[in-house]
Structure formats: structure tokens, C-alpha cells
């Protein structure tokens, strides 16, 4: 199995050579293929799904699917990495809540990350992606996976750095260190969730909130933790 970067001429609806109606139709068809593949991967599993299955689900021919993506592996890459990038952008624009416990603010942010991740692909697909990342060291897929993780940590760090955080010792924290700490905490809950098909989202939410509440109480000054004050520069925006 080889994970490769899809041909940009085939898959980029924003390419300058694709304009007007034709470009929009190609972008729409490409997304239809991704949606169909995501559904089939979740229902039948990645290995049991063929390009012909994806083509039939989309209502196109197998060569059309191949023309857009080249391989089933490239479809998986596009499905999860493009989806992750899109949701990170959406998350960056979420409002920053204040006047309530920081554990609730940050916990809700992280729970929403899980919800958006599940909108990209189901548990079964993410389990396969995690396994593929482990099985394919130094591959393009592994590089994209690592980059996606790094960007997610940055997103958490950016969110947290908008708050006027104070540690228990009265000093200002290093946002990068904190983002790694809280990312790792969320990740443990997330892995527990995707590996257990019987676990409900409500159970996952409760686990995340419990873990984040305990960590916030351990790390932050009580005054900050109780009210989540924003930095003045953020309040002025």
C-alpha cells in the first residue's frame, strides 16, 4: 500500500486553469467521491471497500474516481487531512468565552474538537488511519499525520494563549508547554473513545471534562481558573 499526494491538477478546484461552472462541478464531484468513500469506509471498513464500490456509491465510473485521486489510499489521505485542516480553521474562529470556569471553557473547546473530528470520519476510519500511520514510518501519510498533530497542538495553544493565564505559583505559563500537556490529556480520552465502538459521545464528554477539570485545578491559579479572564488585547478586538 502506498500513500501518495494526489495529483493537484486533478483535485484542486481552486487551480487557475479551472474556472467558472466547470471548476465548480469538478470540486463538487470530488467532494461527492470523498463523502461516498467516508461512508463506505465507516460501514464496510477500508480494506473491504474498493474503488469500484466508491464509484458505484458516487454514481460515476471507476476510472473517474482514479482520475481524481489515483488510489484508495489517496482518498483516505484527502478525506482526513483536508477535513482536519478545514475544521482547524473553523475552530480558530470560535468565540473565546470568559466569566466562567476555565475548565468548562477549555473542556468544551476540546470536546468540540472530538465532535468535529467525528464529522470528518467515523471511529472505524480513524482507527485505520492511526494504524496506517504506525505501519508506514517515513511515508507521505506519516508526514501528513505528524503535521496534522502539530497543527492541532498549535490550535490548542493559540486558543489558550488568548487568556490571561496565571499558574499556581503566580507566574505566566509557557503556552507551548501547556498546549502539549492539555493536548496529550485530550488525546488519551480521544483514543479511548475511537477504540470503543460502544462508548457514547456523552461518556466521552464526561471523561474529557473530568480530566480537564482535574488538570486545570492542578496547574492554574484559583482566581484565573474561576473566571477565565481574556488578555486585554483580545478583549479590545
Coordinates of N, CA and C in Angstrom, one line a residue:
X1 N 0.8 -1.2 0.0 CA 0.0 0.0 0.0 C 0.9 1.2 0.0
X2 N 0.6 2.2 -0.9 CA 1.4 3.4 -0.9 C 0.5 4.6 -0.8
X3 N 0.8 5.5 0.2 CA 0.1 6.7 0.4 C 0.9 7.8 -0.4
X4 N 0.3 8.4 -1.4 CA 0.9 9.4 -2.2 C 0.1 10.7 -2.2
X5 N 0.7 11.8 -2.5 CA 0.0 13.0 -2.7 C -0.8 13.0 -4.0
X6 N -2.1 13.2 -3.9 CA -2.9 13.2 -5.2 C -2.4 14.3 -6.1
X7 N -2.6 14.0 -7.4 CA -2.3 14.9 -8.4 C -3.1 16.2 -8.3
X8 N -2.4 17.3 -8.0 CA -3.0 18.6 -7.8 C -3.8 19.1 -8.9
X9 N -3.4 18.7 -10.2 CA -4.2 19.2 -11.3 C -5.6 18.5 -11.4
X10 N -5.6 17.3 -10.7 CA -6.9 16.6 -10.8 C -7.8 17.0 -9.6
X11 N -7.3 17.4 -8.5 CA -8.1 17.5 -7.3 C -8.3 18.9 -6.8
X12 N -7.5 19.9 -7.3 CA -7.6 21.3 -6.7 C -8.6 22.1 -7.5
X13 N -9.8 22.3 -6.9 CA -10.9 23.1 -7.5 C -10.5 24.6 -7.6
X14 N -9.5 25.0 -6.9 CA -9.1 26.4 -7.0 C -8.0 26.7 -8.0
X15 N -7.5 25.6 -8.7 CA -6.5 25.8 -9.7 C -6.9 26.8 -10.7
X16 N -6.0 27.7 -11.2 CA -6.3 28.8 -12.1 C -6.8 28.3 -13.4
X17 N -6.5 27.1 -13.8 CA -7.0 26.6 -15.1 C -8.4 26.1 -15.0
X18 N -9.0 26.0 -13.8 CA -10.3 25.5 -13.7 C -11.2 26.7 -13.2
X19 N -12.0 27.2 -14.1 CA -12.8 28.4 -13.8 C -14.2 28.2 -14.1
X20 N -15.1 29.1 -13.5 CA -16.5 29.0 -13.8 C -17.2 27.7 -13.4
X21 N -18.1 27.4 -14.2 CA -19.0 26.2 -13.9 C -18.2 24.9 -13.9
X22 N -17.3 24.8 -14.8 CA -16.5 23.5 -14.9 C -15.7 23.3 -13.6
X23 N -15.1 24.3 -13.1 CA -14.3 24.2 -11.9 C -15.2 23.9 -10.7
X24 N -16.4 24.5 -10.6 CA -17.3 24.2 -9.5 C -17.8 22.8 -9.6
X25 N -18.1 22.3 -10.8 CA -18.6 21.0 -11.0 C -17.5 19.9 -10.6
X26 N -16.3 20.2 -10.9 CA -15.2 19.3 -10.5 C -15.0 19.3 -9.0
X27 N -15.1 20.4 -8.4 CA -15.0 20.5 -6.9 C -16.1 19.7 -6.2
X28 N -17.3 19.9 -6.8 CA -18.5 19.2 -6.2 C -18.4 17.7 -6.4
X29 N -18.0 17.3 -7.6 CA -17.8 15.9 -7.8 C -16.7 15.2 -6.9
X30 N -15.7 16.0 -6.7 CA -14.6 15.5 -5.9 C -15.1 15.3 -4.5
X31 N -15.9 16.3 -4.0 CA -16.4 16.2 -2.6 C -17.4 15.0 -2.5
X32 N -18.2 14.8 -3.6 CA -19.1 13.6 -3.6 C -18.3 12.3 -3.4
X33 N -17.2 12.2 -4.1 CA -16.4 11.0 -4.0 C -15.9 10.8 -2.6
X34 N -15.4 11.9 -2.0 CA -14.9 11.8 -0.6 C -16.0 11.4 0.4
X35 N -17.2 12.0 0.2 CA -18.3 11.7 1.1 C -18.7 10.2 0.9
X36 N -18.8 9.8 -0.3 CA -19.1 8.4 -0.5 C -18.1 7.4 0.1
X37 N -16.8 7.8 -0.1 CA -15.8 6.9 0.4 C -15.8 6.9 2.0
X38 N -16.0 8.1 2.6 CA -16.1 8.1 4.0 C -17.2 7.3 4.6
X39 N -18.4 7.3 3.9 CA -19.5 6.4 4.3 C -19.1 5.0 4.2
X40 N -18.6 4.6 3.1 CA -18.2 3.2 2.8 C -17.1 2.7 3.8
X41 N -16.1 3.5 4.0 CA -15.0 3.1 4.9 C -15.6 2.9 6.3
X42 N -16.6 3.7 6.7 CA -17.1 3.6 8.0 C -18.0 2.4 8.2
X43 N -18.7 2.0 7.1 CA -19.7 0.9 7.1 C -19.0 -0.4 6.9
X44 N -18.1 -0.5 5.9 CA -17.5 -1.7 5.4 C -16.1 -1.9 5.8
X45 N -15.4 -0.8 6.2 CA -14.0 -0.9 6.5 C -13.2 -0.5 5.3
X46 N -12.0 0.0 5.6 CA -11.2 0.5 4.5 C -10.8 -0.7 3.5
X47 N -10.3 -1.8 4.1 CA -9.8 -2.9 3.3 C -10.9 -3.5 2.4
X48 N -12.1 -3.5 2.9 CA -13.2 -4.2 2.2 C -13.8 -3.3 1.2
X49 N -13.4 -2.0 1.2 CA -14.0 -1.1 0.2 C -13.1 -1.0 -1.0
X50 N -13.7 -1.1 -2.2 CA -12.9 -0.9 -3.4 C -13.2 0.4 -4.1
X51 N -12.3 0.7 -5.1 CA -12.6 1.9 -5.9 C -13.9 1.7 -6.7
X52 N -14.2 0.5 -7.1 CA -15.5 0.3 -7.8 C -16.7 0.5 -6.9
X53 N -16.5 0.2 -5.6 CA -17.6 0.4 -4.6 C -17.8 1.9 -4.5
X54 N -16.7 2.7 -4.4 CA -16.8 4.1 -4.2 C -17.4 4.7 -5.5
X55 N -17.0 4.2 -6.6 CA -17.6 4.8 -7.9 C -19.1 4.5 -7.9
X56 N -19.5 3.3 -7.6 CA -21.0 3.0 -7.6 C -21.7 3.8 -6.6
X57 N -21.2 4.0 -5.4 CA -21.9 4.9 -4.4 C -22.0 6.3 -4.9
X58 N -21.0 6.8 -5.6 CA -21.0 8.2 -6.1 C -21.8 8.3 -7.4
X59 N -22.0 7.2 -8.1 CA -22.7 7.3 -9.4 C -21.8 7.7 -10.6
X60 N -20.5 7.3 -10.5 CA -19.6 7.6 -11.6 C -18.9 6.3 -11.9
X61 N -18.0 6.3 -12.9 CA -17.2 5.1 -13.3 C -15.9 5.0 -12.4
X62 N -15.4 3.8 -12.2 CA -14.1 3.7 -11.5 C -13.0 4.5 -12.1
X63 N -12.9 4.6 -13.4 CA -11.8 5.5 -13.9 C -11.9 7.0 -13.5
X64 N -13.2 7.4 -13.3 CA -13.4 8.8 -12.9 C -12.8 9.0 -11.5
X65 N -13.1 8.0 -10.6 CA -12.5 8.0 -9.2 C -11.0 8.0 -9.3
X66 N -10.4 7.2 -10.1 CA -9.0 7.1 -10.2 C -8.4 8.4 -10.8
X67 N -9.1 9.0 -11.7 CA -8.7 10.3 -12.3 C -8.6 11.4 -11.2
X68 N -9.5 11.4 -10.3 CA -9.5 12.4 -9.2 C -8.4 12.1 -8.2
X69 N -8.2 10.9 -7.8 CA -7.4 10.6 -6.6 C -6.3 9.6 -6.9
X70 N -6.4 8.8 -7.9 CA -5.3 7.9 -8.2 C -5.4 6.5 -7.4
X71 N -5.7 6.6 -6.2 CA -5.8 5.3 -5.4 C -6.7 5.5 -4.2
X72 N -7.1 4.4 -3.6 CA -8.0 4.4 -2.4 C -7.2 5.0 -1.3
X73 N -5.9 4.8 -1.2 CA -5.1 5.4 -0.1 C -5.1 6.9 -0.2
X74 N -5.1 7.4 -1.4 CA -5.1 8.9 -1.5 C -6.4 9.5 -1.2
X75 N -7.5 8.7 -1.4 CA -8.8 9.2 -1.0 C -8.8 9.3 0.6
X76 N -8.3 8.3 1.2 CA -8.3 8.3 2.7 C -7.5 9.5 3.2
X77 N -6.3 9.8 2.6 CA -5.5 10.9 2.9 C -6.3 12.2 2.8
X78 N -6.9 12.4 1.6 CA -7.7 13.6 1.4 C -8.8 13.8 2.3
X79 N -9.5 12.7 2.6 CA -10.7 12.7 3.5 C -10.3 13.2 4.9
X80 N -9.2 12.7 5.5 CA -8.9 13.0 6.8 C -8.1 14.3 7.0
X81 N -7.1 14.5 6.1 CA -6.2 15.6 6.3 C -6.9 16.9 5.8
X82 N -7.6 16.9 4.7 CA -8.3 18.1 4.2 C -9.4 18.4 5.2
X83 N -10.1 17.4 5.7 CA -11.1 17.6 6.7 C -10.6 18.2 8.0
X84 N -9.4 17.7 8.4 CA -8.8 18.2 9.6 C -8.4 19.7 9.5
X85 N -7.8 20.0 8.3 CA -7.4 21.4 8.1 C -8.6 22.3 8.1
X86 N -9.7 21.9 7.4 CA -10.9 22.7 7.4 C -11.5 23.0 8.8
X87 N -11.5 21.9 9.6 CA -12.1 22.1 10.9 C -11.2 22.9 11.8
X88 N -9.9 22.8 11.6 CA -9.0 23.6 12.4 C -9.2 25.1 12.1
X89 N -9.5 25.4 10.9 CA -9.8 26.8 10.5 C -11.0 27.3 11.2
X90 N -12.1 26.4 11.1 CA -13.3 26.8 11.8 C -13.2 27.0 13.3
X91 N -12.4 26.1 13.9 CA -12.2 26.2 15.3 C -11.4 27.4 15.7
X92 N -10.5 27.9 14.9 CA -9.7 29.1 15.2 C -10.6 30.3 15.4
X93 N -11.8 30.3 14.7 CA -12.7 31.4 14.7 C -13.8 31.4 15.8
X94 N -13.7 30.3 16.6 CA -14.7 30.2 17.7 C -14.5 31.4 18.7
X95 N -15.6 31.9 19.2 CA -15.5 33.0 20.2 C -14.9 32.4 21.5
X96 N -14.1 33.3 22.2 CA -13.5 33.0 23.4 C -14.4 33.4 24.6
X97 N -14.9 32.4 25.3 CA -15.8 32.7 26.5 C -15.0 33.1 27.7
X98 N -15.6 34.0 28.5 CA -15.0 34.4 29.7 C -16.1 34.5 30.8
X99 N -15.6 34.7 32.0 CA -16.6 34.9 33.1 C -17.1 33.5 33.7
X100 N -16.5 32.4 33.2 CA -16.9 31.1 33.7 C -15.7 30.3 33.9
X101 N -15.8 29.2 34.7 CA -14.6 28.4 35.0 C -13.8 28.0 33.7
X102 N -12.5 28.1 33.8 CA -11.7 27.8 32.6 C -11.7 26.3 32.3
X103 N -12.0 25.4 33.2 CA -12.1 24.0 32.9 C -13.3 23.8 32.0
X104 N -14.4 24.5 32.2 CA -15.6 24.4 31.4 C -15.3 25.0 30.0
X105 N -14.6 26.1 29.9 CA -14.3 26.7 28.7 C -13.4 25.8 27.8
X106 N -12.3 25.4 28.4 CA -11.3 24.6 27.6 C -11.9 23.2 27.4
X107 N -12.6 22.6 28.3 CA -13.2 21.3 28.1 C -14.2 21.3 27.0
X108 N -15.0 22.4 26.9 CA -16.0 22.5 25.8 C -15.3 22.6 24.5
X109 N -14.2 23.4 24.4 CA -13.4 23.5 23.2 C -12.8 22.2 22.7
X110 N -12.3 21.4 23.7 CA -11.7 20.1 23.3 C -12.8 19.1 22.9
X111 N -13.9 19.1 23.6 CA -15.0 18.2 23.3 C -15.5 18.5 21.9
X112 N -15.5 19.8 21.6 CA -16.0 20.1 20.2 C -15.0 19.7 19.2
X113 N -13.7 19.6 19.5 CA -12.7 19.1 18.6 C -13.0 17.6 18.3
X114 N -13.4 16.9 19.3 CA -13.8 15.5 19.0 C -15.0 15.4 18.1
X115 N -16.0 16.2 18.4 CA -17.2 16.2 17.6 C -16.9 16.5 16.1
X116 N -16.0 17.5 15.9 CA -15.7 17.9 14.5 C -14.9 16.8 13.9
X117 N -14.0 16.1 14.6 CA -13.2 15.0 14.1 C -14.1 13.9 13.6
X118 N -15.2 13.6 14.4 CA -16.1 12.6 14.0 C -16.9 12.9 12.8
X119 N -17.1 14.2 12.6 CA -17.8 14.7 11.3 C -16.9 14.4 10.1
X120 N -15.6 14.5 10.3 CA -14.7 14.2 9.1 C -14.8 12.7 8.8
X121 N -14.7 11.8 9.8 CA -14.8 10.4 9.5 C -15.2 9.7 10.8
X122 N -15.7 8.5 10.7 CA -16.1 7.8 11.9 C -15.0 7.1 12.6
X123 N -15.3 6.5 13.7 CA -14.3 5.8 14.6 C -13.5 4.8 13.8
X124 N -14.2 4.0 13.0 CA -13.5 2.9 12.3 C -12.5 3.5 11.3
X125 N -12.8 4.6 10.7 CA -11.9 5.2 9.7 C -10.6 5.7 10.5
X126 N -10.9 6.4 11.6 CA -9.8 7.0 12.3 C -8.9 5.9 12.9
X127 N -9.5 4.7 13.3 CA -8.7 3.6 13.8 C -7.7 3.1 12.7
X128 N -8.3 3.0 11.5 CA -7.4 2.6 10.4 C -6.3 3.6 10.1
X129 N -6.7 4.9 10.1 CA -5.7 5.9 9.9 C -4.6 5.9 10.9
X130 N -4.9 5.7 12.2 CA -3.9 5.6 13.2 C -3.0 4.4 13.0
X131 N -3.6 3.2 12.6 CA -2.8 2.0 12.3 C -1.9 2.3 11.1
X132 N -2.4 2.9 10.1 CA -1.6 3.2 8.9 C -0.5 4.1 9.2
X133 N -0.7 5.0 10.1 CA 0.4 5.9 10.5 C 1.6 5.1 11.1
X134 N 1.2 4.2 12.0 CA 2.2 3.4 12.7 C 2.9 2.4 11.7
X135 N 2.1 1.8 10.8 CA 2.7 0.9 9.8 C 3.6 1.5 8.8
X136 N 3.4 2.8 8.5 CA 4.1 3.4 7.4 C 5.0 4.5 7.8
X137 N 6.1 4.2 8.6 CA 7.0 5.2 9.0 C 7.7 5.9 7.8
X138 N 8.0 7.2 7.9 CA 8.7 7.9 6.9 C 8.0 7.9 5.6
X139 N 6.7 7.7 5.6 CA 5.9 7.8 4.4 C 5.2 9.2 4.3
X140 N 4.6 9.5 3.1 CA 3.9 10.7 3.0 C 2.7 10.8 3.9
X141 N 2.1 9.7 4.1 CA 1.0 9.6 5.1 C 1.4 10.0 6.5
X142 N 2.5 9.4 6.9 CA 3.1 9.6 8.2 C 3.5 11.1 8.4
X143 N 4.0 11.7 7.3 CA 4.4 13.1 7.4 C 3.2 14.0 7.5
X144 N 2.1 13.7 6.8 CA 0.9 14.5 6.9 C 0.3 14.3 8.3
X145 N 0.3 13.0 8.8 CA -0.3 12.8 10.1 C 0.4 13.5 11.2
X146 N 1.8 13.5 11.1 CA 2.5 14.3 12.1 C 2.3 15.7 12.0
X147 N 2.2 16.3 10.8 CA 1.9 17.7 10.6 C 0.6 18.1 11.2
X148 N -0.4 17.2 10.9 CA -1.8 17.4 11.4 C -1.8 17.5 12.9
X149 N -1.1 16.6 13.6 CA -1.0 16.6 15.1 C -0.3 17.9 15.6
X150 N 0.7 18.3 14.9 CA 1.4 19.5 15.3 C 0.5 20.8 15.2
X151 N -0.2 20.8 14.1 CA -1.2 21.9 13.9 C -2.3 21.9 14.9
X152 N -2.7 20.7 15.3 CA -3.7 20.6 16.3 C -3.2 21.2 17.7
X153 N -2.0 20.8 18.0 CA -1.4 21.3 19.2 C -1.3 22.8 19.2
X154 N -0.9 23.4 18.0 CA -0.8 24.8 17.9 C -2.2 25.5 18.0
X155 N -3.2 24.8 17.5 CA -4.5 25.4 17.7 C -4.9 25.5 19.1
X156 N -4.7 24.4 19.9 CA -5.0 24.5 21.3 C -4.1 25.6 22.0
X157 N -2.9 25.7 21.6 CA -2.0 26.7 22.2 C -2.5 28.1 21.9
X158 N -2.9 28.3 20.7 CA -3.5 29.6 20.3 C -4.7 30.0 21.1
X159 N -5.6 29.0 21.2 CA -6.8 29.2 22.0 C -6.5 29.6 23.4
X160 N -5.6 28.8 24.0 CA -5.2 29.1 25.4 C -4.5 30.4 25.6
X161 N -3.7 30.8 24.7 CA -2.9 32.0 24.8 C -3.7 33.3 24.7
X162 N -4.9 33.2 24.3 CA -5.8 34.3 24.3 C -6.3 34.7 25.7
X163 N -6.1 33.8 26.7 CA -6.5 34.0 28.0 C -5.3 34.5 28.9
X164 N -5.6 35.3 29.9 CA -4.6 35.9 30.8 C -4.2 34.8 31.8
X165 N -3.6 33.8 31.4 CA -3.3 32.6 32.3 C -2.3 32.9 33.4
X166 N -2.6 32.4 34.6 CA -1.7 32.5 35.7 C -1.6 31.2 36.4
X167 N -0.3 30.7 36.6 CA -0.1 29.4 37.2 C -0.3 29.5 38.7
X168 N -0.2 28.4 39.4 CA -0.4 28.4 40.8 C 0.7 29.1 41.5
X169 N 1.9 29.2 40.9 CA 3.0 29.9 41.6 C 3.0 31.4 41.2
X170 N 1.9 31.8 40.6 CA 1.8 33.2 40.3 C 2.4 33.7 39.0
X171 N 3.1 32.9 38.3 CA 3.8 33.3 37.0 C 2.9 33.0 35.8
X172 N 3.3 33.6 34.7 CA 2.7 33.3 33.4 C 3.3 32.0 32.8
X173 N 2.5 31.2 32.2 CA 2.9 29.9 31.7 C 3.5 30.0 30.3
X174 N 4.2 29.0 29.9 CA 4.7 28.8 28.5 C 3.5 28.2 27.7
X175 N 2.9 28.9 26.8 CA 1.7 28.4 26.1 C 2.0 27.0 25.3
X176 N 3.3 26.9 24.8 CA 3.6 25.7 24.1 C 3.6 24.5 25.0
X177 N 4.2 24.7 26.2 CA 4.2 23.6 27.2 C 2.8 23.2 27.6
X178 N 2.0 24.2 27.9 CA 0.6 23.9 28.3 C -0.2 23.3 27.2
X179 N 0.0 23.7 25.9 CA -0.7 23.1 24.8 C -0.4 21.6 24.7
X180 N 0.9 21.3 24.9 CA 1.2 19.9 24.8 C 0.6 19.1 25.9
X181 N 0.6 19.7 27.1 CA 0.0 19.0 28.3 C -1.5 18.7 28.1
X182 N -2.2 19.7 27.7 CA -3.7 19.5 27.5 C -4.0 18.8 26.2
X183 N -3.2 18.9 25.2 CA -3.3 18.1 24.0 C -3.2 16.6 24.4
X184 N -2.2 16.3 25.1 CA -1.9 14.9 25.5 C -3.1 14.3 26.3
X185 N -3.6 15.2 27.2 CA -4.7 14.8 28.0 C -6.0 14.5 27.2
X186 N -6.3 15.4 26.3 CA -7.4 15.2 25.4 C -7.2 14.0 24.5
X187 N -6.0 13.8 24.0 CA -5.7 12.7 23.1 C -6.0 11.3 23.8
X188 N -5.6 11.2 25.0 CA -5.9 9.9 25.8 C -7.4 9.6 25.8
X189 N -8.2 10.7 26.0 CA -9.6 10.5 26.1 C -10.1 10.2 24.7
X190 N -9.6 10.8 23.7 CA -10.0 10.6 22.3 C -9.7 9.2 21.8
X191 N -8.5 8.7 22.1 CA -8.2 7.4 21.7 C -9.1 6.3 22.4
X192 N -9.4 6.6 23.6 CA -10.3 5.7 24.4 C -11.6 5.7 23.7
X193 N -12.0 6.8 23.2 CA -13.4 6.9 22.5 C -13.4 6.2 21.2
X194 N -12.4 6.4 20.3 CA -12.4 5.8 19.0 C -12.2 4.3 19.0
X195 N -11.5 3.9 20.0 CA -11.2 2.4 20.1 C -12.4 1.6 20.7
X196 N -13.4 2.3 21.2 CA -14.5 1.6 21.8 C -15.8 2.0 21.1
X197 N -16.3 1.1 20.2 CA -17.5 1.5 19.5 C -18.7 1.6 20.4
X198 N -18.7 1.0 21.5 CA -19.8 1.1 22.4 C -19.8 2.4 23.2
X199 N -18.7 3.1 23.3 CA -18.7 4.3 24.1 C -19.5 5.4 23.4
X200 N -20.4 6.0 24.1 CA -21.2 7.1 23.6 C -20.4 8.4 23.7
X201 N -20.9 9.4 22.9 CA -20.2 10.7 22.9 C -20.4 11.4 24.3
X202 N -21.6 11.2 24.9 CA -21.8 11.8 26.2 C -20.8 11.2 27.2
X203 N -20.5 9.9 27.1 CA -19.5 9.3 28.0 C -18.1 10.0 27.8
X204 N -17.8 10.1 26.5 CA -16.5 10.8 26.1 C -16.5 12.2 26.7
X205 N -17.5 12.9 26.5 CA -17.6 14.3 27.0 C -17.3 14.3 28.5
X206 N -18.0 13.4 29.3 CA -17.8 13.4 30.7 C -16.3 13.1 31.1
X207 N -15.7 12.2 30.3 CA -14.3 11.8 30.6 C -13.4 13.0 30.3
X208 N -13.6 13.7 29.2 CA -12.8 14.9 28.9 C -13.0 15.9 30.0
X209 N -14.2 16.2 30.4 CA -14.4 17.3 31.4 C -13.8 16.9 32.7
X210 N -13.9 15.7 33.1 CA -13.3 15.2 34.4 C -11.8 15.4 34.3
X211 N -11.2 15.0 33.2 CA -9.7 15.0 33.1 C -9.2 16.5 33.1
X212 N -9.9 17.3 32.3 CA -9.5 18.7 32.2 C -9.7 19.5 33.5
X213 N -10.8 19.2 34.1 CA -11.1 19.9 35.4 C -10.0 19.6 36.4
X214 N -9.6 18.3 36.5 CA -8.5 18.0 37.4 C -7.2 18.6 37.1
X215 N -6.9 18.7 35.8 CA -5.6 19.3 35.4 C -5.6 20.8 35.6
X216 N -6.7 21.5 35.3 CA -6.8 22.9 35.5 C -6.7 23.2 36.9
X217 N -7.3 22.5 37.8 CA -7.2 22.7 39.3 C -5.7 22.5 39.7
X218 N -5.0 21.6 39.1 CA -3.6 21.4 39.5 C -2.7 22.4 39.0
X219 N -2.9 23.0 37.8 CA -2.0 23.8 37.1 C -2.2 25.3 37.4
X220 N -3.4 25.8 37.4 CA -3.7 27.2 37.4 C -4.1 27.8 38.8
X221 N -3.8 29.1 38.9 CA -4.2 29.9 40.0 C -5.7 29.9 40.1
X222 N -6.2 29.8 41.3 CA -7.7 29.7 41.6 C -8.5 30.8 41.0
X223 N -7.9 32.0 41.1 CA -8.6 33.2 40.6 C -8.8 33.1 39.1
X224 N -7.7 32.8 38.4 CA -7.9 32.7 36.9 C -8.8 31.5 36.6
X225 N -8.6 30.4 37.2 CA -9.4 29.2 36.9 C -10.9 29.4 37.1
X226 N -11.3 30.3 38.0 CA -12.7 30.6 38.3 C -13.4 31.5 37.2
X227 N -12.6 32.4 36.6 CA -13.3 33.4 35.7 C -12.8 33.4 34.3
X228 N -11.7 32.8 34.0 CA -11.2 32.7 32.6 C -11.0 34.1 32.0
X229 N -10.3 35.1 32.6 CA -10.1 36.4 32.0 C -9.3 36.3 30.7
X230 N -9.8 37.1 29.7 CA -9.0 37.2 28.5 C -7.9 38.3 28.6
X231 N -6.9 38.2 27.8 CA -5.9 39.2 27.7 C -6.5 40.5 27.2
X232 N -6.0 41.6 27.6 CA -6.6 42.9 27.2 C -6.6 43.1 25.7
X233 N -5.6 42.6 25.1 CA -5.5 42.8 23.6 C -6.6 42.0 22.9
X234 N -7.0 40.9 23.5 CA -8.1 40.1 23.0 C -9.4 40.7 23.2
X235 N -9.6 41.3 24.4 CA -10.8 41.9 24.8 C -11.1 43.2 23.9
X236 N -10.0 43.8 23.4 CA -10.2 45.0 22.7 C -10.5 44.7 21.2
X237 N -10.4 43.5 20.8 CA -10.7 43.2 19.4 C -12.2 43.3 19.1

